[in-house]
Short mmCIF file of C-alpha atoms and ligand atoms in Angstrom, two decimals:
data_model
loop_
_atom_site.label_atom_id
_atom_site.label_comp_id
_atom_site.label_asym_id
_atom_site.label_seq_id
_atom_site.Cartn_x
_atom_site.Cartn_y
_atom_site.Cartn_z
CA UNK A 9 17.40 41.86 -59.55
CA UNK A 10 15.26 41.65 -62.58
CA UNK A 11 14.31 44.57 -64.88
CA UNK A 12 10.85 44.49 -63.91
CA UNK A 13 12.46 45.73 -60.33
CA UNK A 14 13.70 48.76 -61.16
CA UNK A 15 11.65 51.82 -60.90
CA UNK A 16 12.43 55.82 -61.38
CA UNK A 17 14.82 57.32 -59.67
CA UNK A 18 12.87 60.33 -58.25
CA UNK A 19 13.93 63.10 -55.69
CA UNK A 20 13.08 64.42 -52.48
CA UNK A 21 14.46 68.62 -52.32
CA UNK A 22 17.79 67.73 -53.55
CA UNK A 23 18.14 64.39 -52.10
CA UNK A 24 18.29 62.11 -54.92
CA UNK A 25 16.64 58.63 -54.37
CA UNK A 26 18.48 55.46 -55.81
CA UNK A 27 16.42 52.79 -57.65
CA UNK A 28 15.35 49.42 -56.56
CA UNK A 29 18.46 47.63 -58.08
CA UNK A 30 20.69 50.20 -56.33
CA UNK A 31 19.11 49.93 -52.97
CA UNK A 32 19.28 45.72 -53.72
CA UNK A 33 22.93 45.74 -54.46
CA UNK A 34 23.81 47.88 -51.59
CA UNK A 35 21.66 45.78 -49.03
CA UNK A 36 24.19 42.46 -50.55
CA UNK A 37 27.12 44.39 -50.74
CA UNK A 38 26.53 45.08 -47.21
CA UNK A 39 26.36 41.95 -45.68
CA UNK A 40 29.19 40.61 -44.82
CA UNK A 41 27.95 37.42 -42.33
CA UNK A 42 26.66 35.47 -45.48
CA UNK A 43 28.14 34.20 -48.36
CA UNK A 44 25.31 35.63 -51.88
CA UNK A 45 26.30 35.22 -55.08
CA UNK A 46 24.70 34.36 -58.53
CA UNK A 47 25.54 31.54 -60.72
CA UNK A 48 24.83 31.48 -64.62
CA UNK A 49 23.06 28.47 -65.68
CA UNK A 50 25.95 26.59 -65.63
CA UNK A 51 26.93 27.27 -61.94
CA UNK A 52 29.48 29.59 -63.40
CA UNK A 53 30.18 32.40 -60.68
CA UNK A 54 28.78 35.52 -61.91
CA UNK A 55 28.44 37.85 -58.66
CA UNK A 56 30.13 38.01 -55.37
CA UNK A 57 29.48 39.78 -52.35
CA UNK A 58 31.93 40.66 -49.22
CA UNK A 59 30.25 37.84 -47.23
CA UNK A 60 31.46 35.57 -49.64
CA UNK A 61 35.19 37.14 -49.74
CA UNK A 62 34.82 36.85 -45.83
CA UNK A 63 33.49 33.19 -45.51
CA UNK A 64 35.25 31.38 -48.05
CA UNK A 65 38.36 34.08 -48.79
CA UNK A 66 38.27 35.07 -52.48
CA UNK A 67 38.19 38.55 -53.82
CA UNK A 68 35.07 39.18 -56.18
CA UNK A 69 38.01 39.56 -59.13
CA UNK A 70 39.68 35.63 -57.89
CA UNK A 71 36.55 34.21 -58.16
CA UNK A 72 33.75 35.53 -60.41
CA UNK A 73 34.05 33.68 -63.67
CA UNK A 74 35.15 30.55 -61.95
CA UNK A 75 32.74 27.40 -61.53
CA UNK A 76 30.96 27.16 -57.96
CA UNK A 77 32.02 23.44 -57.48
CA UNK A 78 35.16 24.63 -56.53
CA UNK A 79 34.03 25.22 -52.74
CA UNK A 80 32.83 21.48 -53.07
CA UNK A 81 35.42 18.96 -50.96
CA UNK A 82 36.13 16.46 -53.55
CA UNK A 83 33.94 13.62 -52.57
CA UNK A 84 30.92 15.58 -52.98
CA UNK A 85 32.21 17.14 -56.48
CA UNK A 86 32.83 13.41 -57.54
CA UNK A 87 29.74 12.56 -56.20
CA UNK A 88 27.78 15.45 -58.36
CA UNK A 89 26.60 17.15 -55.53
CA UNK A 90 26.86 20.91 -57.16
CA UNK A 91 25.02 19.58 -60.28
CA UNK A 92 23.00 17.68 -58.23
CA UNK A 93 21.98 21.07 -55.89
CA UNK A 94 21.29 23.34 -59.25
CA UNK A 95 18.89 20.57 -60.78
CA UNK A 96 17.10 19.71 -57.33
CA UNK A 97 16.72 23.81 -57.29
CA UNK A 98 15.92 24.05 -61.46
CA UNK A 99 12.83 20.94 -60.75
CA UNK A 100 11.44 22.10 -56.74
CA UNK A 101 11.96 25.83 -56.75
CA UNK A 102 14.52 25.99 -54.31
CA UNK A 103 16.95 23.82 -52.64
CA UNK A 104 18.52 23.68 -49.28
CA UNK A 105 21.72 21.54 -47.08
CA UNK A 106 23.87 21.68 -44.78
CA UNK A 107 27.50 20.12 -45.40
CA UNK A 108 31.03 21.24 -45.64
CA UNK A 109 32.79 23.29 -47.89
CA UNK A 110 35.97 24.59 -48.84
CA UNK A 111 37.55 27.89 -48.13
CA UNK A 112 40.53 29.28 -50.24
CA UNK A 113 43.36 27.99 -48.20
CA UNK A 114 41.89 24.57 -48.31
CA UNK A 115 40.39 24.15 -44.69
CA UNK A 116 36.86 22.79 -44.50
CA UNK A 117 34.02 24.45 -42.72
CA UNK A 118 30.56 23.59 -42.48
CA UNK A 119 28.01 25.25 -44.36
CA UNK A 120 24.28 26.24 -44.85
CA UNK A 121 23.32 26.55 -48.17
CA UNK A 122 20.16 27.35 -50.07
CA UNK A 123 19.71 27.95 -53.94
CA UNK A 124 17.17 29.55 -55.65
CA UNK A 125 16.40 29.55 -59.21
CA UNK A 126 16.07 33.02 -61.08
CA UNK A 127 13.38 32.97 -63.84
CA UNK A 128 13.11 35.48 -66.50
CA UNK A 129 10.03 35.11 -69.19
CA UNK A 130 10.07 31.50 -68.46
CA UNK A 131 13.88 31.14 -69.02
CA UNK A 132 16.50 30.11 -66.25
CA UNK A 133 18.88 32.72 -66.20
CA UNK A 134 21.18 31.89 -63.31
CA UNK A 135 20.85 30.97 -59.77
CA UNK A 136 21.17 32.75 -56.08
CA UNK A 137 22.78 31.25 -53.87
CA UNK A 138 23.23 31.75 -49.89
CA UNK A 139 25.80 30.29 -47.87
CA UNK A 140 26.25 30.30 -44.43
CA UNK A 141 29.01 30.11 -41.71
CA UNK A 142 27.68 27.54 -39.22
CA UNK A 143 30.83 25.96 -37.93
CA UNK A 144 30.41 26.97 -34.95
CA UNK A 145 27.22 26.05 -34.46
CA UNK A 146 27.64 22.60 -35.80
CA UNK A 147 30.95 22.54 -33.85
CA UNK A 148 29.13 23.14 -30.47
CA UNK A 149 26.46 20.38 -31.45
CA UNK A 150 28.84 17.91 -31.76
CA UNK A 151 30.54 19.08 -28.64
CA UNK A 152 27.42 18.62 -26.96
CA UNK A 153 26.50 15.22 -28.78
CA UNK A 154 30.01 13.59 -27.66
CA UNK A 155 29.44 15.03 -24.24
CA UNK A 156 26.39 13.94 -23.61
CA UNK A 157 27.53 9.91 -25.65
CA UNK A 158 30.83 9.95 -23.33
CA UNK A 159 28.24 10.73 -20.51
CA UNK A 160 25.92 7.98 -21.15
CA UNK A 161 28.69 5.84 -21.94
CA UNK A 162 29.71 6.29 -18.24
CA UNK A 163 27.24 5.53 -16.57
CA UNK A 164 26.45 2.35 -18.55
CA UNK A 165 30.50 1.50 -17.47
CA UNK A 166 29.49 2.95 -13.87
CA UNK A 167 26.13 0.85 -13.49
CA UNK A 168 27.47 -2.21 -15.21
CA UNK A 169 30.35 -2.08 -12.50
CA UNK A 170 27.38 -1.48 -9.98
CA UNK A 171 25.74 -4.80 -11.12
CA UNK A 172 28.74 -6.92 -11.60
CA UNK A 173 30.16 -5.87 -7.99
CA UNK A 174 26.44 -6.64 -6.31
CA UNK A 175 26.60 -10.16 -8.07
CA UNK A 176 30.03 -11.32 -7.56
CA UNK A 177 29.28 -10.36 -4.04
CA UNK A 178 25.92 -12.19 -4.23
CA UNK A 179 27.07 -15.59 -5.86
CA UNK A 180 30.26 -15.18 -3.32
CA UNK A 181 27.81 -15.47 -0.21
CA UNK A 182 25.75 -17.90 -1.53
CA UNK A 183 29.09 -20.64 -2.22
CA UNK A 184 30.14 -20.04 1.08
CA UNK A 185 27.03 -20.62 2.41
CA UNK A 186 26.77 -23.64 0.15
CA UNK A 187 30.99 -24.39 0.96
CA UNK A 188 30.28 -23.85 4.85
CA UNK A 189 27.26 -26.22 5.10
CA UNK A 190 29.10 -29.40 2.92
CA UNK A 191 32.35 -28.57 5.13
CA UNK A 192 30.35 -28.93 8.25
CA UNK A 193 28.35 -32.05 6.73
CA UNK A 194 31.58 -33.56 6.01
CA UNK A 195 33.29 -33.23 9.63
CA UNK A 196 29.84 -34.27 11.23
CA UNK A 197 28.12 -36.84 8.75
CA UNK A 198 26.29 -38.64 11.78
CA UNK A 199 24.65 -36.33 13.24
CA UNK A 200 21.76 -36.29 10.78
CA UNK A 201 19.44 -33.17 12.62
CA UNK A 202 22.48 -30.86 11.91
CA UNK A 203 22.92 -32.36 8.56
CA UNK A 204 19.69 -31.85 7.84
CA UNK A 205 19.52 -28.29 9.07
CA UNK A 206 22.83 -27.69 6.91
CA UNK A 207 21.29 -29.14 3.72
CA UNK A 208 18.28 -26.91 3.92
CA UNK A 209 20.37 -24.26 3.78
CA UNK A 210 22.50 -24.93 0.99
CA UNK A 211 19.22 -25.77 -0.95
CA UNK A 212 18.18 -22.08 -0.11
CA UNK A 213 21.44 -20.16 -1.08
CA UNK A 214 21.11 -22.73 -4.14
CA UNK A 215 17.58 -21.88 -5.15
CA UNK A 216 18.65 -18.09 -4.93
CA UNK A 217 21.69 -18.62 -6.85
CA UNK A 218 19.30 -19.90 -9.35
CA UNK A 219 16.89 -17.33 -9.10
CA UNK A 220 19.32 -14.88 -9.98
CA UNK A 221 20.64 -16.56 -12.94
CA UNK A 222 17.24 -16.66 -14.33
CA UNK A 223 16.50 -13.00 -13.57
CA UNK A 224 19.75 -12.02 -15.25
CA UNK A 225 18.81 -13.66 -18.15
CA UNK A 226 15.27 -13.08 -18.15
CA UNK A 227 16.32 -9.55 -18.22
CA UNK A 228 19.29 -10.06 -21.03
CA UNK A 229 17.01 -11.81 -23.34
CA UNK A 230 13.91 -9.99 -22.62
CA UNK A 231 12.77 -13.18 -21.21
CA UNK A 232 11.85 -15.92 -23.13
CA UNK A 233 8.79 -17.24 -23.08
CA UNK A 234 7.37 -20.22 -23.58
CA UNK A 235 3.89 -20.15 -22.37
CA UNK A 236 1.12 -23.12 -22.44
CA UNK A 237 -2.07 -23.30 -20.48
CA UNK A 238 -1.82 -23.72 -16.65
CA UNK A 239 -3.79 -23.61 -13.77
CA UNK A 240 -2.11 -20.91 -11.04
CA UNK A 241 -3.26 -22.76 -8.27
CA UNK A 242 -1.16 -25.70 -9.73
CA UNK A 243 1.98 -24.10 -10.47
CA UNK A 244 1.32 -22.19 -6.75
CA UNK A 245 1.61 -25.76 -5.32
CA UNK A 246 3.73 -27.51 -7.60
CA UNK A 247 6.27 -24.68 -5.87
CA UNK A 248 4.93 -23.85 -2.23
CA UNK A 249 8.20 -25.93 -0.82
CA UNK A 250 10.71 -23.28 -2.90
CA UNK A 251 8.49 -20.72 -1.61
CA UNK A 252 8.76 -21.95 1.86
CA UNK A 253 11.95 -22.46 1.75
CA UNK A 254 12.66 -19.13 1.09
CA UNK A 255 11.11 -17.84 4.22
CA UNK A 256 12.68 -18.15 7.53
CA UNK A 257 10.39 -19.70 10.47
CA UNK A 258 9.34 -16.38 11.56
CA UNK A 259 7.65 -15.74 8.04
CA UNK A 260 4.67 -17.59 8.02
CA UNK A 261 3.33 -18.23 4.53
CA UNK A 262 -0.36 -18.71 3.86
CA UNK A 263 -1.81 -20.01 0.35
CA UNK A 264 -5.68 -18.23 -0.09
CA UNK A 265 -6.52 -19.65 -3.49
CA UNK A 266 -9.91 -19.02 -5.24
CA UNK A 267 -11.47 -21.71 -6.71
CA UNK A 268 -12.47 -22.58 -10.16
CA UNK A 269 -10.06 -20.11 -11.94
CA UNK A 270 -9.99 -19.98 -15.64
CA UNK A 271 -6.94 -21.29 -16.85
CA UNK A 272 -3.66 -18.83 -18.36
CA UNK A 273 -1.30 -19.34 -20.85
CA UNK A 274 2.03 -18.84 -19.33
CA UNK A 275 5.23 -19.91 -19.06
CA UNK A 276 5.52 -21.76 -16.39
CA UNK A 277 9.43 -21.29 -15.15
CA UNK A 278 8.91 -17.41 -15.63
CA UNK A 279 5.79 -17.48 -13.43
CA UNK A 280 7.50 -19.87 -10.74
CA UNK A 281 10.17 -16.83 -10.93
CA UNK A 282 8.20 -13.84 -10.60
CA UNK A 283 6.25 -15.54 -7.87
CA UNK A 284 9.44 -16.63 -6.17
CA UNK A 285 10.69 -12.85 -6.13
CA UNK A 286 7.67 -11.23 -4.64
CA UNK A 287 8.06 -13.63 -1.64
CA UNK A 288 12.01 -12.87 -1.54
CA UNK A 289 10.90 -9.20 -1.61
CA UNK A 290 8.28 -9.31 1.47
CA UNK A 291 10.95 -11.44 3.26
CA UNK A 292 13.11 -9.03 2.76
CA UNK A 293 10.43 -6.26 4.36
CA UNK A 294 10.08 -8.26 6.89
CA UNK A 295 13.38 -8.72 9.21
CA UNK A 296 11.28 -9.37 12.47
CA UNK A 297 8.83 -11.67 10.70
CA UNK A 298 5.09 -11.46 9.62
CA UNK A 299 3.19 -12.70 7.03
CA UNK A 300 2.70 -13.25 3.73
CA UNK A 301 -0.57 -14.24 1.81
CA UNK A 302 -0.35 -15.97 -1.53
CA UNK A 303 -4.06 -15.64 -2.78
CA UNK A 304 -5.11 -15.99 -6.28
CA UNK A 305 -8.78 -14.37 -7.93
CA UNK A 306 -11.02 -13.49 -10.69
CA UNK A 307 -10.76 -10.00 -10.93
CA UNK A 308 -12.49 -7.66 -13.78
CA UNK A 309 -10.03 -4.75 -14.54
CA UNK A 310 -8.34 -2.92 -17.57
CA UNK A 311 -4.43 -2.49 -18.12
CA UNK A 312 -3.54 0.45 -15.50
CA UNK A 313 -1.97 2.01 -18.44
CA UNK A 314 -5.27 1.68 -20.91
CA UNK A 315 -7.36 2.84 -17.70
CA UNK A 316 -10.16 3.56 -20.70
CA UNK A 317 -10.11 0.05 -22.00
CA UNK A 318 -13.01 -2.21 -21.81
CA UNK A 319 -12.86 -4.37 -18.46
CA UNK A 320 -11.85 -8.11 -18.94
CA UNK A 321 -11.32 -10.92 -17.25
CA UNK A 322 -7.81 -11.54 -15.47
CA UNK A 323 -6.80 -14.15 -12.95
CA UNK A 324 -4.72 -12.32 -10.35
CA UNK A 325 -1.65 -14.02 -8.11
CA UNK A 326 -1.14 -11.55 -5.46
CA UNK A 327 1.41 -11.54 -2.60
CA UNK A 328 0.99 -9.70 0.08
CA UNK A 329 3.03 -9.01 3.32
CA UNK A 330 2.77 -6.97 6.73
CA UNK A 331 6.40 -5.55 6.09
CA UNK A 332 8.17 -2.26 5.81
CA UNK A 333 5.74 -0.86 2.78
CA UNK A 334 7.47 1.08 0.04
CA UNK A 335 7.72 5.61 0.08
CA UNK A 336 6.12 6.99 -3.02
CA UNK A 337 9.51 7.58 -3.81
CA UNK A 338 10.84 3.86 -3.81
CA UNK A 339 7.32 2.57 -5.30
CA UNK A 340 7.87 4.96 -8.33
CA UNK A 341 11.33 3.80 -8.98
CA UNK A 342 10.86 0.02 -7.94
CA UNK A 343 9.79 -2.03 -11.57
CA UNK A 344 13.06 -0.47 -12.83
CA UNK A 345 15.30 -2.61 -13.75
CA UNK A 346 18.62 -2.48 -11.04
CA UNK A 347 17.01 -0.38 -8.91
CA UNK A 348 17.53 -1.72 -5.59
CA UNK A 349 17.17 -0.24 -1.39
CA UNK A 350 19.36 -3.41 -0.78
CA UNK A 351 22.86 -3.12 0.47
CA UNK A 352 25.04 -4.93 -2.30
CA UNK A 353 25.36 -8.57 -2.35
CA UNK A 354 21.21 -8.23 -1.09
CA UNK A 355 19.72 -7.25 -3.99
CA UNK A 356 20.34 -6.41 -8.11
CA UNK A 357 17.38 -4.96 -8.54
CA UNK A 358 16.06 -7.19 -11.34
CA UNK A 359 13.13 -8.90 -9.16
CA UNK A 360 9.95 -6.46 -9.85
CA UNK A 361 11.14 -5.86 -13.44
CA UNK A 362 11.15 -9.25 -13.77
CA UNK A 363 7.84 -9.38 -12.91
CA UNK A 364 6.29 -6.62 -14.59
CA UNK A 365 8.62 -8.32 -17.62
CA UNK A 366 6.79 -12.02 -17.22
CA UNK A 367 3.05 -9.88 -16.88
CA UNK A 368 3.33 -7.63 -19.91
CA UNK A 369 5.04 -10.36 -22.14
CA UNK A 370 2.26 -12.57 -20.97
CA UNK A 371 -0.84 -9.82 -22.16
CA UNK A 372 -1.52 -8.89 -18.44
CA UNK A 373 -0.79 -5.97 -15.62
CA UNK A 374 1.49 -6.08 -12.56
CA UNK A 375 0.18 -3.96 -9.55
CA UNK A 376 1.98 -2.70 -6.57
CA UNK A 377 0.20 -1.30 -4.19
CA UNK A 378 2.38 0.10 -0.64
CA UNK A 379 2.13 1.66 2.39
CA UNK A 380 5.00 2.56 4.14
CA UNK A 381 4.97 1.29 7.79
CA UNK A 382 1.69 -0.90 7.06
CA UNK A 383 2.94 -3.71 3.74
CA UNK A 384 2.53 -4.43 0.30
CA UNK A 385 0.63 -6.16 -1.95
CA UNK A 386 1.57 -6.91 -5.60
CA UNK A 387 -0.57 -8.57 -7.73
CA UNK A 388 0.39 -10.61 -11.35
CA UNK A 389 -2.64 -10.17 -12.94
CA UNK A 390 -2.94 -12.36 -16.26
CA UNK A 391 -5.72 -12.57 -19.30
CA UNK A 392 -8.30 -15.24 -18.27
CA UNK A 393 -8.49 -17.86 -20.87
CA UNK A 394 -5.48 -16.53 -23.20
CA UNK A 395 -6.28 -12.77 -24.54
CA UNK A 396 -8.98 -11.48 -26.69
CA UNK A 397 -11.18 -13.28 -24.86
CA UNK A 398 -13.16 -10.82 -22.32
CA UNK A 399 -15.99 -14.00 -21.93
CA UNK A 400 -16.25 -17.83 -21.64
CA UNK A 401 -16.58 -20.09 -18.71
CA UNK A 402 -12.77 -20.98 -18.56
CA UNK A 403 -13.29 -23.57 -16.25
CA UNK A 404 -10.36 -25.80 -17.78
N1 ATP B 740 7.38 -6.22 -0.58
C1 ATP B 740 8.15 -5.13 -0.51
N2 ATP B 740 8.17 -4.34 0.59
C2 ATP B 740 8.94 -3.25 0.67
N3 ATP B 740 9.75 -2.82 -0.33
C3 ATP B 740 9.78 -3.55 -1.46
C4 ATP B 740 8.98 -4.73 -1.63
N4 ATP B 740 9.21 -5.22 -2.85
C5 ATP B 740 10.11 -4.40 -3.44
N5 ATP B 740 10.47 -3.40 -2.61
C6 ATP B 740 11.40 -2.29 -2.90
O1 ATP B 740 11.61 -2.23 -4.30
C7 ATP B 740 13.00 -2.38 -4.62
C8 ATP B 740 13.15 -3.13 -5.91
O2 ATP B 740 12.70 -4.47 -5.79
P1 ATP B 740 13.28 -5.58 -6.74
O3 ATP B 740 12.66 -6.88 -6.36
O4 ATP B 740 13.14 -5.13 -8.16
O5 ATP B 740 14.82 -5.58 -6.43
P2 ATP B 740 15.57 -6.12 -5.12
O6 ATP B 740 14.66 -6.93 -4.28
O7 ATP B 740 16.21 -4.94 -4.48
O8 ATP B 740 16.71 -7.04 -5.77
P3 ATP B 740 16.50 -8.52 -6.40
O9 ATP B 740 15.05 -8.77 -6.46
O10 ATP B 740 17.10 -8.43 -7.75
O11 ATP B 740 17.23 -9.43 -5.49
C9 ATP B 740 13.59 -3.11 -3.41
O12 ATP B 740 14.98 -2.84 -3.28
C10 ATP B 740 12.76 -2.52 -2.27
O13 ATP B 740 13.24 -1.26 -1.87
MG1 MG B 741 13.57 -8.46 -5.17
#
């Protein structure tokens, strides 16, 4: 484009060979899928190709002469954005964006654009500048975006309708349980061995009801925590009747506690929780009966996801049953939250990622590990003595 461009015109036999400048002007006259034209200094049009009579729909003679900001829309002209582009170009060297423009008849269309200053001996003498069709590009994108948003969208709608359905249907069997058994009370209030039986099992579809109102909002707040330092084997006993109680008489539930444990800093409503639904959970692998062993350790270990990390102390809570087990498949899946096996009305999901919720928040692990056929064993694994502390006696 500059002078220092052009070169002889030579020939070959009689075919005469066009200069530099020539060959350049053909090469932009010839395109025709972008929009290159120079600007004087002033963003006054100055050159025009056929790209740019195609793209935005002036002839070279409508618009050369005429100032570029008239492809602007007007919010970005009264926003400065063509004086804005030259300078950013005039002080970096080169400048590019994406954003709409105008054609001729006044419709919109999205465009590419990159400017480029043109030096001569140190003096700005205009600018190049390359624009871009990519409406249909961008067009598509969107397409795609709402697609994919509208998608998304649905399945929220579609696994919120999941959730509410398995509740209402959950909180529904638990009040008729809880209706049934006052009923009954009420016709028969003397004979106190069926009343008895009858309480103990509105207390159950009570302490479930209650369970799941925690879990839901365990899960809606993130859970919130409000830990202080505890013995396990305490809060283990403080709740072995809720835990009990949540077994039928062919479960039989065994406490295995180590002694001299260091103590944790937990919360402890969140850890009666978690505990609560890992026995719900082996009950529920167990339809025939079996056990289940509540044991709690000292065990050495890193995070399973820092498997590099220097070993510290943790006191573990494990329950563990001689149920169903978990496939690969379901153990992979199972910490997410609302992923359930359970018919509705039987589960929401929420229990493990409550769990893994109330050991991450509280600086420890949660480990599953399943068999399918043989039983599982999950473990709440939480920092001895508080965390940073990989030492210490601990005996609180
Ligand atoms: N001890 C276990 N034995 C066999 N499978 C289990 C055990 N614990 C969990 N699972 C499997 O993992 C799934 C998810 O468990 P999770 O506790 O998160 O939800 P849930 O028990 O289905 O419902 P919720 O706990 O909210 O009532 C269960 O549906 C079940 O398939
Ligand atoms: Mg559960």
């Amino acid at each position: 484009m500059s002078a220092a461009h052009v070169v002889k015109t030579t020939a070959i036999g009689s075919i005469p060979l066009i200069d530099d400048e020539q060959q350049f002007r053909l090469l932009v006259q010839s395109v025709t899928d972008y929009a290159i034209y120079m600007l004087d200094p002033d963003g006054v049009i100055s050159n025009w190709n056929p790209g740019g009579e195609r793209i935005k729909g002036y002839t070279r003679e409508e618009i050369v002469g005429q100032h570029f900001s008239r492809f602007y829309t007007e919010e970005d002209r009264l926003a400065g954005e063509p004086e804005y582009g030259l300078r950013m170009a005039r002080e970096h060297g080169k400048y590019e964006k994406e954003g709409w423009r105008l054609r001729k008849d006044g419709s919109r269309f999205r465009a590419s654009v990159v400017i480029d200053p043109i030096w001569q001996d140190g003096r700005l003498i205009g600018y190049a500048k390359i624009t871009r069709d990519i409406t249909e590009r961008y067009e598509a994108q969107k397409r795609l975006e709402l697609a994919q948003r509208a998608l998304a969208q649905s399945q929220k709608i579609e696994a919120v309708g999941k959730l509410t359905f398995g509740l209402a249907h959950d909180f529904n069997n638990l009040l008729t349980v809880i209706i049934n058994s006052l009923e009954l009370i009420k016709a028969h209030p003397d004979d106190a061995e069926r009343v008895g039986r009858l309480v103990d099992g509105a207390v159950r579809a009570a302490d479930r009801g209650a369970l799941l109102t925690r879990q839901l909002l365990a899960f809606a707040r993130g859970q919130n925590l409000a830990p202080e330092w505890h013995d396990v084997n305490g809060l283990l006993a403080r709740s072995e009747s809720l835990y009990r109680r949540a077994c039928d008489t062919a479960i039989d539930v065994r406490f295995e506690l180590g002694e001299g444990l260091p103590a944790v800093f937990v919360d402890a409503a969140q850890f009666e929780a978690a505990v609560l639904n890992l026995v719900v959970n082996s009950r529920d692998a167990m339809p025939d009966g079996g056990t289940i062993r509540i044991g709690t350790c000292l065990r050495y270990a890193s995070p399973p996801d820092k498997a590099d990390a220097v070993e510290r102390r943790y006191v573990c809570v494990t329950v563990a049953d001689n149920g169903t087990g978990m496939s690969a498949a379901v153990q992979e899946r199972a910490i997410e939250p609302f992923y359930t096996t359970k018919e509705v009305g039987k589960g929401s999901g929420l229990g493990l990622s409550q769990v893994h919720g109330f050991a991450a928040q509280s600086g420890g692990f949660a480990d599953i590990v399943s068999q399918l056929g043989t039983g599982t064993r999950v473990s709440i694994c939480l920092p001895a003595d508080g965390e940073g502390e990989g030492e210490g006696e601990g005996e609180r």
